[in-house]
Structure formats: structure tokens, C-alpha cells
Coordinates of N, CA and C in Angstrom, one line a residue:
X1 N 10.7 -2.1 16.7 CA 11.4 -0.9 17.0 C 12.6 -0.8 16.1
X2 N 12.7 0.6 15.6 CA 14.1 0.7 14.9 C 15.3 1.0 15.6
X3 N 16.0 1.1 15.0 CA 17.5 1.7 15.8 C 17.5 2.9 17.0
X4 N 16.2 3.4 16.5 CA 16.6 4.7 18.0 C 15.5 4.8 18.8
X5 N 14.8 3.1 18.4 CA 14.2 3.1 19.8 C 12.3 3.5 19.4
X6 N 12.1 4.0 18.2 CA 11.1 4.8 17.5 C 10.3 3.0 17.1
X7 N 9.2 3.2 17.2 CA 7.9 2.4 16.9 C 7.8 2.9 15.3
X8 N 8.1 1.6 14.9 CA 7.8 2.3 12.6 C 6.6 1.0 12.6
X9 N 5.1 1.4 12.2 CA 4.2 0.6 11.6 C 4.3 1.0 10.2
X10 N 4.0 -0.1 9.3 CA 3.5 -0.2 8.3 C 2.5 -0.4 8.0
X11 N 2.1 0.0 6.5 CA 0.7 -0.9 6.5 C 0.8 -2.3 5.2
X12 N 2.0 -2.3 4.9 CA 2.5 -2.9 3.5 C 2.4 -4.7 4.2
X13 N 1.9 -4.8 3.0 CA 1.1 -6.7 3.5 C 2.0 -7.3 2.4
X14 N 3.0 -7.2 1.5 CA 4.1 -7.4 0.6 C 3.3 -7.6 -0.4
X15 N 2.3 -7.0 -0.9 CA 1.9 -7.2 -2.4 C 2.4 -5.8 -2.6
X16 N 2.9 -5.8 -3.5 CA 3.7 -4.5 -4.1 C 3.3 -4.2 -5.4
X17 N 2.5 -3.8 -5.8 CA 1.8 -3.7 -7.4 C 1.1 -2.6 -7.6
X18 N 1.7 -1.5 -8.3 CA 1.2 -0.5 -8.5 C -0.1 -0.6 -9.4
X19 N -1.5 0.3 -8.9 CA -2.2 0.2 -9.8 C -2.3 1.5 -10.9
X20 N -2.3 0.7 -12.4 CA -2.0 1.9 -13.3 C -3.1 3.1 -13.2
X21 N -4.2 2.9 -12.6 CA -5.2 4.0 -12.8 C -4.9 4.8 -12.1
X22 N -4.7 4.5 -10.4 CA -4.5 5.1 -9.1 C -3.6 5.5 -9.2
X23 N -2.3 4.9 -9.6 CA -0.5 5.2 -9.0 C -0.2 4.7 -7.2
X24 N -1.5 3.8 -6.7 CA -1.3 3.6 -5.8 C -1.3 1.7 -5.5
X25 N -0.1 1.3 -4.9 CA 0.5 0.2 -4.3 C -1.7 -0.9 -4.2
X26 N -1.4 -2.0 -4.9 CA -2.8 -2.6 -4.5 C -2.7 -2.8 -3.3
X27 N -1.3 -3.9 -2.4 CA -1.3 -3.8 -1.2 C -2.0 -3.2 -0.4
X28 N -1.1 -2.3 -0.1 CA -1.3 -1.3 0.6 C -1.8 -0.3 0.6
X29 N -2.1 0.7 -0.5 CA -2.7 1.7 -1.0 C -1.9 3.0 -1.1
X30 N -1.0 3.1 -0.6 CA -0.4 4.2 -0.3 C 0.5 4.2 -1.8
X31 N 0.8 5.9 -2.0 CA 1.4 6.2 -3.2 C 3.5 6.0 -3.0
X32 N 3.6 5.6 -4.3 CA 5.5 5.5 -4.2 C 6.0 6.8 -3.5
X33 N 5.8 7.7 -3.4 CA 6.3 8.5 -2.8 C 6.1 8.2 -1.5
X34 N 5.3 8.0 -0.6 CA 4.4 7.2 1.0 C 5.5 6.1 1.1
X35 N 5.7 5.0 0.0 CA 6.0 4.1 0.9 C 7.6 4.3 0.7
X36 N 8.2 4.7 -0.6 CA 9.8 5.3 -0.2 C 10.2 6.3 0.8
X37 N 9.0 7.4 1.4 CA 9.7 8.2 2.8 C 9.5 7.8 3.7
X38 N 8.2 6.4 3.9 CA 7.7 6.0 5.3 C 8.5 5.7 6.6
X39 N 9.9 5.6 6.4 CA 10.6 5.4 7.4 C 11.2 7.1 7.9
X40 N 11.4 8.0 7.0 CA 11.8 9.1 7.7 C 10.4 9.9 7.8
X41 N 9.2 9.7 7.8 CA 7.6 10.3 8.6 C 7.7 10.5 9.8
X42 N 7.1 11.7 9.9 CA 7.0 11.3 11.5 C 6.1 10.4 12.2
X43 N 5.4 10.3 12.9 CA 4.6 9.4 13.2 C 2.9 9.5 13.5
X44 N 2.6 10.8 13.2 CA 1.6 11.7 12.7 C 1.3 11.9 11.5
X45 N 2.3 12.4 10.6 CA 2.1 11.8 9.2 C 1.7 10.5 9.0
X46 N 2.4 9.3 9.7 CA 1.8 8.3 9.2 C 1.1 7.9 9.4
X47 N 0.3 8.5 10.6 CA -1.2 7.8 11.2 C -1.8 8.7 10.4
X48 N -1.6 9.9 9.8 CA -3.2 10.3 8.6 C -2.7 9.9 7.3
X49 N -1.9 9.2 6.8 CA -1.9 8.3 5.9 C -2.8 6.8 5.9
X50 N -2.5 6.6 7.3 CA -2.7 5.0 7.2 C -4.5 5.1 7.6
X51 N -5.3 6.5 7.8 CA -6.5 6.5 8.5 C -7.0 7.1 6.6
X52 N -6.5 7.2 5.9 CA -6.5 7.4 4.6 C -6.8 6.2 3.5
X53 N -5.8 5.2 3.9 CA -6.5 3.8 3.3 C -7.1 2.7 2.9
X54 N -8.5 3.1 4.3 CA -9.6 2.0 3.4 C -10.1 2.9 2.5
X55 N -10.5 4.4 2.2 CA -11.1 5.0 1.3 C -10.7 4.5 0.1
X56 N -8.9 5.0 -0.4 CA -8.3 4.7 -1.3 C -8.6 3.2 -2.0
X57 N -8.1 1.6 -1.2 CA -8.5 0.8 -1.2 C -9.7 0.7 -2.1
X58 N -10.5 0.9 -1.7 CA -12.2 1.1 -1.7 C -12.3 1.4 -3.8
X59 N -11.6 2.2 -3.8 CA -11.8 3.2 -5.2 C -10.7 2.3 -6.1
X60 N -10.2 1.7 -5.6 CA -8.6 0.5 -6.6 C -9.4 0.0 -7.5
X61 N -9.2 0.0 -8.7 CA -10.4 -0.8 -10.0 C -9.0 -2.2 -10.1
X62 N -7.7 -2.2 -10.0 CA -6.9 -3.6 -10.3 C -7.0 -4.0 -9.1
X63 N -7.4 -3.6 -7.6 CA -7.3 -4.6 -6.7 C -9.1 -5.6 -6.6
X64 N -9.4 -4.8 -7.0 CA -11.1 -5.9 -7.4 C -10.9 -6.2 -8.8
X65 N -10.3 -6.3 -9.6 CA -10.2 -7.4 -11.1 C -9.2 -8.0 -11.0
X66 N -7.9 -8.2 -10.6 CA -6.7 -8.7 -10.2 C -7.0 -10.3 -9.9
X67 N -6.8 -10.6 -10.8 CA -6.4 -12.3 -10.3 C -5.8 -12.9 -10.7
X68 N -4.5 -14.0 -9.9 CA -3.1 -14.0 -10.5 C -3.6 -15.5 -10.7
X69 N -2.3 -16.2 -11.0 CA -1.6 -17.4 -10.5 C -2.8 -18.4 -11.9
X70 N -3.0 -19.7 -11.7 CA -3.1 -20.4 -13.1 C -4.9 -19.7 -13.0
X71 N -5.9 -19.5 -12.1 CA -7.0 -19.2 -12.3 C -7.1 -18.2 -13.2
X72 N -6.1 -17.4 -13.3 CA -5.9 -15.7 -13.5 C -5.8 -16.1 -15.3
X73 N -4.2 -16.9 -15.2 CA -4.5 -17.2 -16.7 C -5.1 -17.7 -17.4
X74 N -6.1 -18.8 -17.3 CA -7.0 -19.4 -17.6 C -8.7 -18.6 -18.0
X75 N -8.6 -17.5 -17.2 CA -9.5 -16.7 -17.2 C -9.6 -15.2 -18.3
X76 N -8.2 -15.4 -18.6 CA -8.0 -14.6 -20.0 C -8.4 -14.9 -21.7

């Protein structure tokens, strides 16, 4: 709960990595604009946002080719 008592979900799992095709967060899916207002949403807006992100998800071309860390570089 925030300060006035208000229930704030997210959907942000802290990967934060914009995908260049989409313009959308791989995380999470949601666009920079979504996740910079998500705290002033109401809470209707954010449930048809967040009933919006497995589609998004789904269609991400850097969150299915994305792979980090030494496997990632090795595979370049």
C-alpha cells in the first residue's frame, strides 16, 4: 500500500530493457510512458494495461533472442 492507503500493483519483474522494435520494456511489456505514469493510474487503467501484456509479450522479437551474461557472449 502507498501513502494514502491505495493498493499500486505492478507488473515490472526489474528487467528494464527497452525493446528497440516494440519501444516496449522486455520485463514487463508495458511502454515508457505506462511505466513512468503507473503510480498516478487509476486502478482501471492499470488492470487494462496489465490484461494487455501477455499479447504484447508474445510479439517481443529481443525478449525471445536476448541472452545475456558469458553464454550470451560466447554465442556472438
Amino acid at each position: 500500500m502507498d501513502e494514502f492507503g491505495r493498493d499500486i500493483e505492478t507488473p515490472c519483474v526489474k528487467v528494464c530493457v527497452v525493446d528497440p522494435e516494440t519501444q516496449l520494456c522486455i520485463g514487463c511489456a508495458r511502454t515508457r510512458a505506462e511505466i513512468a505514469g503507473w503510480l498516478g493510474m487509476a486502478a482501471d487503467e492499470r488492470h487494462t494495461i496489465v490484461l494487455a501484456l501477455p499479447e504484447r509479450l508474445a510479439t517481443m522479437t529481443m525478449r525471445k533472442s536476448r541472452r545475456g551474461g558469458r553464454a550470451g557472449r560466447l554465442s556472438r
